[in-house]
Tab-separated table of C-alpha atoms in Angstrom:
chain	number	residue	atom	x	y	z
A	1	MET	CA	-13.582	-29.034	-9.843
A	2	GLY	CA	-16.149	-26.979	-8.720
A	3	LEU	CA	-15.538	-23.369	-7.342
A	4	GLU	CA	-16.482	-24.541	-3.572
A	5	GLU	CA	-13.426	-27.528	-4.200
A	6	ALA	CA	-11.365	-25.203	-5.519
A	7	GLU	CA	-11.921	-22.644	-2.934
A	8	GLU	CA	-11.472	-25.383	0.033
A	9	LYS	CA	-8.085	-26.281	-1.751
A	10	LYS	CA	-6.518	-22.919	-0.747
A	11	ALA	CA	-4.667	-22.285	2.268
A	12	VAL	CA	-6.951	-19.099	2.902
A	13	HIS	CA	-10.501	-20.169	2.526
A	14	GLY	CA	-14.235	-19.757	3.491
A	15	HIS	CA	-14.702	-15.945	2.429
A	16	ARG	CA	-17.656	-14.401	4.423
A	17	LEU	CA	-18.587	-11.046	3.687
A	18	SER	CA	-20.242	-8.634	6.096
A	19	THR	CA	-20.877	-4.575	6.066
A	20	VAL	CA	-19.879	-1.984	9.062
A	21	VAL	CA	-21.442	1.429	8.691
A	22	PRO	CA	-21.075	4.493	10.616
A	23	SER	CA	-23.487	4.495	14.057
A	24	SER	CA	-24.833	8.062	13.060
A	25	VAL	CA	-25.697	9.617	9.499
A	26	THR	CA	-23.062	11.703	8.210
A	27	GLU	CA	-24.025	15.113	7.989
A	28	VAL	CA	-21.486	15.874	5.136
A	29	GLU	CA	-22.520	15.229	1.821
A	30	ASN	CA	-19.939	14.917	-0.782
A	31	TYR	CA	-16.109	14.920	0.110
A	32	ALA	CA	-13.945	16.628	-2.833
A	33	LEU	CA	-10.979	14.692	-3.999
A	34	GLY	CA	-8.112	16.650	-5.006
A	35	ASP	CA	-5.300	16.575	-7.432
A	36	ALA	CA	-2.819	14.205	-5.660
A	37	ASP	CA	-5.703	11.937	-4.754
A	38	MET	CA	-6.419	11.799	-8.579
A	39	ALA	CA	-2.787	10.802	-9.079
A	40	PHE	CA	-2.815	7.830	-7.093
A	41	ARG	CA	-6.266	6.793	-7.734
A	42	LEU	CA	-5.437	3.500	-9.652
A	43	HIS	CA	-3.244	2.382	-7.036
A	44	TYR	CA	-4.240	0.290	-4.117
A	45	LEU	CA	-2.598	-0.351	-0.635
A	46	ARG	CA	-2.633	-4.293	0.877
A	47	GLY	CA	-1.430	-4.211	4.558
A	48	ALA	CA	-1.163	-7.215	6.500
A	49	TYR	CA	-0.991	-7.283	10.235
A	50	TYR	CA	0.368	-10.407	12.374
A	51	TYR	CA	-1.020	-11.874	15.650
A	52	GLY	CA	-0.101	-14.543	18.041
A	53	ALA	CA	-3.165	-15.853	19.964
A	54	VAL	CA	-5.456	-12.630	21.460
A	55	ARG	CA	-7.642	-13.940	23.695
A	56	GLY	CA	-11.161	-12.592	23.617
A	57	VAL	CA	-10.978	-10.807	20.002
A	58	THR	CA	-13.703	-12.330	18.205
A	59	THR	CA	-15.400	-10.673	14.807
A	60	LYS	CA	-18.298	-8.775	17.407
A	61	VAL	CA	-15.152	-7.505	19.176
A	62	LEU	CA	-13.419	-6.062	16.490
A	63	LYS	CA	-16.871	-4.776	14.628
A	64	ASP	CA	-18.040	-2.898	16.941
A	65	PRO	CA	-15.603	0.327	17.816
A	66	MET	CA	-16.114	0.732	13.901
A	67	PHE	CA	-19.185	2.350	14.234
A	68	PRO	CA	-17.887	5.010	16.073
A	69	TRP	CA	-14.774	5.216	13.939
A	70	LEU	CA	-16.616	5.268	10.862
A	71	ASP	CA	-18.417	8.318	12.350
A	72	ALA	CA	-15.011	10.051	12.444
A	73	TYR	CA	-13.699	8.938	9.376
A	74	TYR	CA	-16.745	9.302	7.639
A	75	PRO	CA	-15.537	9.531	3.789
A	76	VAL	CA	-13.974	5.939	3.795
A	77	ALA	CA	-17.389	4.607	4.270
A	78	GLY	CA	-18.483	6.489	1.289
A	79	ARG	CA	-18.525	5.684	-2.787
A	80	VAL	CA	-17.017	7.394	-5.358
A	81	ARG	CA	-19.384	9.222	-7.945
A	82	ARG	CA	-19.079	11.281	-10.942
A	83	PRO	CA	-20.368	14.494	-10.961
A	84	ASP	CA	-23.912	15.362	-12.546
A	85	ALA	CA	-23.467	17.809	-14.882
A	86	ASP	CA	-27.051	19.390	-13.335
A	87	ALA	CA	-26.172	19.459	-9.747
A	88	ASP	CA	-22.395	20.262	-10.189
A	89	ALA	CA	-21.523	22.168	-13.293
A	90	ALA	CA	-18.128	22.989	-12.285
A	91	ALA	CA	-17.248	19.833	-11.452
A	92	ALA	CA	-18.886	17.830	-14.174
A	93	ALA	CA	-16.888	20.654	-16.499
A	94	ALA	CA	-13.731	18.789	-15.090
A	95	ASP	CA	-15.018	15.433	-14.669
A	96	ARG	CA	-13.744	15.582	-11.464
A	97	PRO	CA	-15.098	12.442	-9.124
A	98	TYR	CA	-15.654	12.589	-5.548
A	99	VAL	CA	-16.852	10.793	-2.921
A	100	LYS	CA	-20.180	10.470	-1.930
A	101	CYS	CA	-20.728	10.555	2.088
A	102	ASN	CA	-23.492	7.860	1.935
A	103	ASP	CA	-22.598	5.366	4.690
A	104	CYS	CA	-22.423	2.889	2.695
A	105	GLY	CA	-20.085	1.426	4.791
A	106	VAL	CA	-16.707	-0.844	4.947
A	107	ARG	CA	-16.485	-4.172	4.101
A	108	ILE	CA	-15.576	-7.087	6.336
A	109	VAL	CA	-14.236	-10.447	5.083
A	110	GLU	CA	-13.872	-13.146	7.628
A	111	ALA	CA	-11.738	-16.320	6.305
A	112	GLN	CA	-9.897	-18.946	7.421
A	113	CYS	CA	-6.256	-20.448	7.188
A	114	ASP	CA	-5.182	-24.028	7.365
A	115	ARG	CA	-1.529	-22.935	8.211
A	116	ALA	CA	0.205	-21.680	11.174
A	117	LEU	CA	1.225	-18.415	11.627
A	118	GLU	CA	4.670	-19.501	12.176
A	119	ASP	CA	4.987	-21.650	8.871
A	120	TRP	CA	3.094	-19.019	6.671
A	121	LEU	CA	5.419	-16.145	7.515
A	122	ARG	CA	8.468	-18.220	7.009
A	123	ASP	CA	10.679	-16.434	4.239
A	124	ASP	CA	12.141	-19.144	2.169
A	125	ASP	CA	8.594	-20.687	1.507
A	126	ASP	CA	6.485	-20.495	-1.497
A	127	ALA	CA	4.086	-18.478	0.767
A	128	ALA	CA	6.011	-15.396	0.980
A	129	VAL	CA	5.108	-14.682	-2.700
A	130	ASP	CA	1.603	-13.151	-2.787
A	131	ARG	CA	1.352	-13.927	0.981
A	132	VAL	CA	0.059	-10.252	1.442
A	133	ARG	CA	-2.532	-10.715	-1.295
A	134	GLN	CA	-3.833	-13.842	0.287
A	135	MET	CA	-4.444	-11.860	3.677
A	136	CYS	CA	-6.053	-8.816	1.899
A	137	TYR	CA	-9.457	-9.188	-0.138
A	138	ASP	CA	-8.710	-8.605	-4.008
A	139	LYS	CA	-10.963	-6.041	-5.208
A	140	VAL	CA	-10.356	-2.602	-6.813
A	141	LEU	CA	-12.661	0.281	-7.659
A	142	GLY	CA	-15.035	-0.510	-10.620
A	143	PRO	CA	-16.639	-1.008	-13.026
A	144	GLU	CA	-19.452	0.126	-11.182
A	145	LEU	CA	-17.750	2.761	-8.806
A	146	PHE	CA	-21.162	3.551	-7.275
A	147	PHE	CA	-21.186	0.272	-5.228
A	148	SER	CA	-17.439	-0.190	-4.847
A	149	PRO	CA	-16.387	0.128	-0.986
A	150	LEU	CA	-13.094	2.034	-0.611
A	151	LEU	CA	-11.729	-0.096	2.041
A	152	TYR	CA	-11.950	-3.740	2.708
A	153	ILE	CA	-10.999	-5.510	6.256
A	154	GLN	CA	-10.369	-9.084	6.227
A	155	ILE	CA	-10.084	-10.734	9.289
A	156	THR	CA	-8.244	-14.428	8.979
A	157	LYS	CA	-7.778	-16.988	11.611
A	158	PHE	CA	-4.845	-19.369	11.531
A	159	LYS	CA	-5.048	-22.935	12.602
A	160	CYS	CA	-2.485	-22.281	15.627
A	161	GLY	CA	-5.038	-19.622	16.889
A	162	GLY	CA	-3.037	-16.672	15.764
A	163	MET	CA	-4.773	-13.803	13.619
A	164	ALA	CA	-4.153	-11.457	11.028
A	165	LEU	CA	-6.070	-8.230	9.991
A	166	GLY	CA	-5.689	-7.434	6.136
A	167	PHE	CA	-6.724	-3.897	4.870
A	168	SER	CA	-7.460	-3.333	1.329
A	169	TRP	CA	-7.110	0.529	0.982
A	170	ALA	CA	-7.866	2.670	-1.920
A	171	HIS	CA	-5.022	5.303	-2.483
A	172	LEU	CA	-7.090	8.049	-3.674
A	173	ILE	CA	-8.707	8.676	-0.294
A	174	GLY	CA	-5.184	8.644	1.594
A	175	ASP	CA	-1.610	7.686	1.491
A	176	VAL	CA	0.164	4.931	3.451
A	177	ALA	CA	0.242	7.534	6.738
A	178	SER	CA	-3.371	8.638	6.200
A	179	ALA	CA	-4.256	4.785	6.327
A	180	THR	CA	-1.757	3.608	9.152
A	181	THR	CA	-3.738	6.491	11.042
A	182	CYS	CA	-6.921	5.605	10.311
A	183	PHE	CA	-6.573	2.246	11.455
A	184	ASN	CA	-4.320	2.877	14.430
A	185	HIS	CA	-7.516	5.421	15.623
A	186	TRP	CA	-9.873	2.143	15.441
A	187	ALA	CA	-7.626	0.276	17.562
A	188	LYS	CA	-7.771	3.045	20.190
A	189	ILE	CA	-11.225	2.941	20.225
A	190	LEU	CA	-11.002	-0.895	20.642
A	191	ALA	CA	-9.169	-0.400	23.527
A	192	GLY	CA	-11.402	1.967	25.245
A	193	GLU	CA	-9.407	5.054	24.600
A	194	ASN	CA	-10.320	8.611	23.341
A	195	PRO	CA	-8.335	8.887	20.437
A	196	GLY	CA	-9.204	12.753	20.031
A	197	ASP	CA	-10.506	14.618	17.219
A	198	VAL	CA	-9.970	13.629	13.493
A	199	VAL	CA	-9.415	16.508	10.813
A	200	VAL	CA	-11.265	15.638	7.878
A	201	ASN	CA	-11.269	18.447	5.278
A	202	PRO	CA	-12.729	18.109	1.824
A	203	LYS	CA	-9.892	19.181	-0.641
A	204	ASN	CA	-11.806	22.446	-2.012
A	205	GLU	CA	-8.485	23.296	-3.536
A	206	PRO	CA	-8.180	25.593	-6.879
A	207	GLN	CA	-7.509	22.785	-9.753
A	208	HIS	CA	-4.060	23.908	-10.842
A	209	ARG	CA	-4.136	21.786	-13.584
A	210	ALA	CA	-1.075	21.759	-16.572
A	211	PRO	CA	-2.613	22.283	-19.627
A	212	PRO	CA	-3.395	19.491	-22.241
A	213	GLY	CA	-0.481	18.524	-24.242
A	214	THR	CA	1.714	18.769	-21.133
A	215	PRO	CA	4.385	16.337	-21.172
A	216	ALA	CA	4.235	13.779	-18.254
A	217	PRO	CA	6.694	13.888	-15.451
A	218	ARG	CA	9.645	11.484	-15.767
A	219	SER	CA	8.355	9.934	-12.295
A	220	VAL	CA	5.279	8.318	-13.856
A	221	LYS	CA	3.227	6.895	-16.941
A	222	PRO	CA	0.512	8.575	-18.160
A	223	VAL	CA	-2.364	6.378	-19.305
A	224	GLY	CA	-5.801	5.870	-19.948
A	225	PRO	CA	-8.139	7.939	-20.565
A	226	VAL	CA	-9.480	5.336	-17.721
A	227	GLU	CA	-13.314	5.124	-17.306
A	228	ASP	CA	-14.872	3.390	-14.519
A	229	TYR	CA	-12.514	0.430	-14.195
A	230	TRP	CA	-9.549	1.801	-12.013
A	231	LEU	CA	-6.999	-0.545	-12.371
A	232	VAL	CA	-4.920	-0.362	-15.628
A	233	PRO	CA	-3.226	-3.832	-16.694
A	234	SER	CA	0.554	-3.912	-16.364
A	235	GLY	CA	1.317	-6.000	-19.159
A	236	ALA	CA	2.946	-8.746	-16.991
A	237	ASP	CA	1.445	-11.095	-14.271
A	238	MET	CA	2.761	-8.825	-11.189
A	239	ALA	CA	3.642	-10.603	-7.917
A	240	CYS	CA	4.235	-9.468	-4.531
A	241	TYR	CA	7.460	-11.242	-2.603
A	242	SER	CA	7.769	-10.106	0.987
A	243	PHE	CA	11.032	-10.752	3.363
A	244	HIS	CA	12.952	-9.628	6.175
A	245	VAL	CA	16.148	-8.385	6.466
A	246	THR	CA	17.226	-8.602	9.942
A	247	GLU	CA	19.436	-6.367	12.094
A	248	ALA	CA	22.611	-8.185	11.791
A	249	ALA	CA	22.442	-8.652	7.576
A	250	LEU	CA	21.572	-4.713	7.935
A	251	GLU	CA	24.631	-4.079	9.662
A	252	LYS	CA	26.433	-6.358	7.427
A	253	LEU	CA	25.169	-4.461	4.654
A	254	GLN	CA	26.251	-1.195	6.182
A	255	GLN	CA	29.909	-2.747	7.117
A	256	GLU	CA	30.646	-3.886	3.659
A	257	GLU	CA	28.849	-0.999	1.667
A	258	ASP	CA	28.521	2.350	3.579
A	259	PRO	CA	28.679	2.483	7.381
A	260	THR	CA	27.197	5.788	7.280
A	261	GLY	CA	24.407	4.753	4.407
A	262	ARG	CA	20.256	4.967	5.798
A	263	PRO	CA	18.645	1.721	5.560
A	264	PHE	CA	15.875	2.784	3.014
A	265	GLU	CA	18.773	3.851	0.687
A	266	LEU	CA	21.268	1.178	1.157
A	267	ILE	CA	18.238	-1.735	0.682
A	268	SER	CA	17.226	0.104	-2.362
A	269	ALA	CA	20.312	0.523	-3.903
A	270	LEU	CA	20.723	-3.236	-3.564
A	271	LEU	CA	17.527	-3.990	-5.158
A	272	TRP	CA	18.242	-1.803	-7.936
A	273	GLN	CA	21.131	-3.344	-8.873
A	274	THR	CA	20.148	-6.713	-8.431
A	275	VAL	CA	16.627	-5.757	-10.935
A	276	ALA	CA	19.154	-4.285	-13.141
A	277	LYS	CA	21.207	-7.543	-13.269
A	278	ILE	CA	18.125	-9.661	-13.982
A	279	ARG	CA	16.946	-7.240	-16.932
A	280	VAL	CA	19.763	-7.970	-18.912
A	281	THR	CA	18.586	-6.606	-22.174
A	282	LYS	CA	16.785	-3.244	-20.308
A	283	GLU	CA	18.922	-0.818	-18.755
A	284	VAL	CA	17.351	0.432	-15.471
A	285	LYS	CA	19.154	3.750	-15.245
A	286	THR	CA	16.035	5.735	-14.116
A	287	VAL	CA	14.136	5.038	-10.712
A	288	THR	CA	10.923	7.021	-9.141
A	289	VAL	CA	11.153	7.346	-5.538
A	290	VAL	CA	7.991	8.259	-3.362
A	291	ARG	CA	8.527	9.081	-0.036
A	292	THR	CA	6.587	9.888	3.197
A	293	ASP	CA	7.713	12.651	5.571
A	294	VAL	CA	5.633	12.975	8.469
A	295	ALA	CA	6.890	16.082	9.488
A	296	ALA	CA	5.790	17.807	6.440
A	297	ARG	CA	1.935	16.753	6.769
A	298	SER	CA	-0.456	19.310	6.697
A	299	GLY	CA	-2.659	17.517	9.740
A	300	ASN	CA	-5.571	16.329	7.343
A	301	SER	CA	-6.441	12.808	8.484
A	302	LEU	CA	-6.893	11.707	4.964
A	303	ALA	CA	-4.504	13.087	2.691
A	304	ASN	CA	-1.915	12.142	-0.541
A	305	GLU	CA	0.607	13.700	0.738
A	306	GLN	CA	3.851	11.486	-0.005
A	307	LYS	CA	6.578	13.176	-2.372
A	308	VAL	CA	6.993	11.559	-5.566
A	309	GLY	CA	10.683	11.677	-7.841
A	310	TYR	CA	13.000	10.590	-9.865
A	311	VAL	CA	16.701	9.608	-9.651
A	312	ASP	CA	18.633	9.399	-12.893
A	313	ALA	CA	21.777	7.531	-12.957
A	314	THR	CA	23.242	8.664	-15.968
A	315	GLY	CA	27.081	7.864	-15.957
A	316	TYR	CA	26.427	4.642	-14.337
A	317	SER	CA	25.571	1.276	-15.100
A	318	PRO	CA	23.320	0.436	-12.125
A	319	ALA	CA	24.158	-3.157	-12.595
A	320	LYS	CA	28.019	-2.704	-12.212
A	321	ALA	CA	27.744	0.216	-10.068
A	322	ASP	CA	29.145	0.455	-6.476
A	323	MET	CA	26.120	0.038	-4.103
A	324	SER	CA	27.278	3.111	-2.044
A	325	ASP	CA	27.206	5.337	-5.480
A	326	LEU	CA	23.516	4.388	-6.297
A	327	ALA	CA	22.588	4.617	-2.051
A	328	ALA	CA	24.277	8.154	-2.536
A	329	LEU	CA	22.400	8.987	-5.233
A	330	LEU	CA	19.015	7.663	-3.797
A	331	ALA	CA	19.555	9.828	-0.678
A	332	ASP	CA	20.790	13.188	-2.649
A	333	SER	CA	19.592	13.269	-5.957
A	334	VAL	CA	16.157	12.726	-6.199
A	335	VAL	CA	14.511	15.463	-8.450
A	336	ASP	CA	11.299	16.846	-6.886
A	337	GLU	CA	8.211	16.343	-9.398
A	338	THR	CA	5.129	16.112	-6.552
A	339	ALA	CA	3.858	19.079	-7.764
A	340	ALA	CA	4.003	18.052	-11.457
A	341	VAL	CA	2.204	14.977	-10.811
A	342	ALA	CA	-0.417	15.990	-8.729
A	343	ALA	CA	-1.012	19.106	-11.876
A	344	PHE	CA	-0.799	16.313	-14.848
A	345	PRO	CA	-4.171	16.980	-16.812
A	346	GLY	CA	-4.350	12.618	-17.342
A	347	ASP	CA	-4.466	9.342	-15.885
A	348	VAL	CA	-1.047	8.087	-14.482
A	349	VAL	CA	0.728	4.998	-13.001
A	350	VAL	CA	2.964	6.430	-10.309
A	351	TYR	CA	4.159	3.258	-9.282
A	352	GLY	CA	5.951	1.238	-11.542
A	353	GLY	CA	4.964	2.770	-14.566
A	354	ALA	CA	7.357	4.821	-15.727
A	355	ASN	CA	10.477	3.173	-13.775
A	356	LEU	CA	11.327	0.721	-11.249
A	357	THR	CA	9.725	2.457	-8.038
A	358	PHE	CA	11.342	2.765	-4.239
A	359	VAL	CA	8.685	3.452	-1.614
A	360	ASP	CA	10.086	4.974	1.795
A	361	MET	CA	8.016	4.096	4.958
A	362	GLU	CA	10.613	4.527	7.486
A	363	GLN	CA	8.424	7.280	9.236
A	364	VAL	CA	4.961	5.417	8.935
A	365	ASP	CA	3.510	4.160	12.255
A	366	LEU	CA	2.740	0.603	11.825
A	367	TYR	CA	2.598	-1.472	14.949
A	368	GLY	CA	0.331	0.847	16.333
A	369	LEU	CA	-2.371	-1.074	15.839
A	370	GLU	CA	-2.646	-3.056	19.011
A	371	LEU	CA	-5.430	-5.916	20.085
A	372	ASN	CA	-5.743	-6.203	23.851
A	373	GLY	CA	-2.294	-4.677	24.415
A	374	ARG	CA	-0.521	-6.322	21.891
A	375	ARG	CA	1.519	-4.907	19.074
A	376	PRO	CA	1.467	-7.096	16.000
A	377	ALA	CA	4.216	-9.405	15.676
A	378	HIS	CA	4.810	-8.661	11.716
A	379	VAL	CA	3.364	-6.344	9.130
A	380	GLU	CA	3.822	-6.024	5.577
A	381	TYR	CA	2.641	-3.867	3.148
A	382	GLY	CA	2.140	-4.591	-0.631
A	383	MET	CA	0.262	-2.670	-3.385
A	384	ASP	CA	-1.558	-3.312	-6.675
A	385	GLY	CA	-2.360	-1.267	-9.469
A	386	VAL	CA	1.904	-1.260	-9.528
A	387	GLY	CA	2.909	-1.168	-13.419
A	388	GLU	CA	5.412	-3.996	-14.955
A	389	GLU	CA	8.600	-1.744	-14.258
A	390	GLY	CA	8.200	-3.020	-10.431
A	391	ALA	CA	7.889	-1.455	-6.937
A	392	VAL	CA	9.704	-1.846	-3.852
A	393	LEU	CA	8.061	-0.928	-0.251
A	394	VAL	CA	10.954	-0.369	2.600
A	395	GLN	CA	9.448	-0.107	6.293
A	396	PRO	CA	10.568	-1.242	9.943
A	397	ASP	CA	10.193	-4.207	11.068
A	398	ALA	CA	8.841	-4.974	14.887
A	399	GLY	CA	11.835	-4.328	16.800
A	400	GLY	CA	12.730	-0.930	14.360
A	401	GLN	CA	16.318	-2.455	13.534
A	402	GLY	CA	15.346	-4.404	10.628
A	403	ARG	CA	13.390	-4.009	8.003
A	404	VAL	CA	10.491	-6.010	6.105
A	405	VAL	CA	10.538	-5.502	2.145
A	406	THR	CA	7.886	-6.360	-0.408
A	407	ALA	CA	8.970	-6.056	-4.104
A	408	VAL	CA	5.736	-6.430	-6.419
A	409	LEU	CA	7.424	-7.040	-9.675
A	410	PRO	CA	6.627	-9.431	-12.792
A	411	ARG	CA	6.069	-12.812	-11.667
A	412	ASP	CA	8.655	-14.126	-14.056
A	413	GLU	CA	11.332	-12.065	-12.153
A	414	VAL	CA	10.683	-13.123	-8.535
A	415	GLY	CA	12.705	-16.171	-9.139
A	416	ALA	CA	15.804	-14.941	-10.018
A	417	LEU	CA	15.206	-11.917	-7.706
A	418	ARG	CA	14.814	-14.562	-4.684
A	419	ALA	CA	17.942	-16.739	-5.792
A	420	ALA	CA	20.081	-13.216	-5.995
A	421	LEU	CA	18.997	-12.053	-2.496
A	422	GLY	CA	19.851	-15.605	-0.971
A	423	ALA	CA	23.330	-15.117	-2.315
A	424	SER	CA	23.915	-11.701	-1.016
A	425	LEU	CA	24.711	-9.592	1.838
A	426	LEU	CA	21.054	-8.721	2.555
A	427	LEU	CA	20.097	-12.365	3.576
A	428	GLN	CA	23.254	-13.805	4.516
A	429	ALA	CA	22.889	-13.192	7.811
A	430	ALA	CA	19.065	-13.332	8.456
């Protein structure tokens, strides 16, 4: 079978690429990357936004507001560069990459899906595995950094008339709150609004790097050094499994485990216990927690400001412990290593590197990307660059009462996870 025939056999196919650039020449030459940006540079956010039939929303309609949008978010249209020793001796000495604001643009991908949107989003269908990845163009930075876009936007049309917007966002230019704020800004321009000024400050911060030989924080796994291909193989074939926790299922979980428990901690506790049971030959005593705290943000539109820490369950067997105890540890016993992760002098894998990682997206505005006044019917976020310990992303659903969960785990664990969740409190009421 030829390449074109194989492409046609896929549910999502016919990818066509184009580029959108800022509408005017960016005056800022370089955008400096901070320590926290570098800590997350080996990870990539994949966000899929699903809409029913939206009248009059063509590719051209979507592209037109991107030109002024990229005027405001000009670093997103740039490309990563290594420092030139002659041009910037200080940066060269530190081997600190930066974003060259050369207006090369973001890549637009148009694709078709041979299935109806309702069928595509069924939790019990095999499409729930790697569904996010198929909606988001699969590219990372390198090996030719100077040619690698920081953002891909995939526009997928379903046979029923529905549509999905898929974003492939390089984590080094900002965390998930930065990404969603950026996308929502574009939607406001599309709606004819004036979304206000964007604060983009190159991070010319002093580099408080730890001395060479400093042990890595427990939250992360040191790797590398990584050269110009910014993706570290995890050692396992990783899959993204997305599922919906309904309001009824969440209420049942709270009633039976902890009526006062917060959704993120309860769902994470259940997934922690489930993964611990699957990994019978390997204890899962320590987990990493990554949280977005909107109230603590600096106001910069592009920033990696999420909190990173770990939880140690010494004294517990997570596979056998009460879920309420694990949830309490996640709520009250996170050891904050945010500063230490940023200061570590080497390359690291944060998500799924040292530990199974839980990502709290409760405060992220995921449903502000409206098309013709219509909110997305469903949003789900996954991630690439996750280490073999795996990661679990927890976010609100469209109604705000249930949750959408994406587990990025070794592919050979996904079947066992699905079976366990099907028999658990989490999905019995779904």
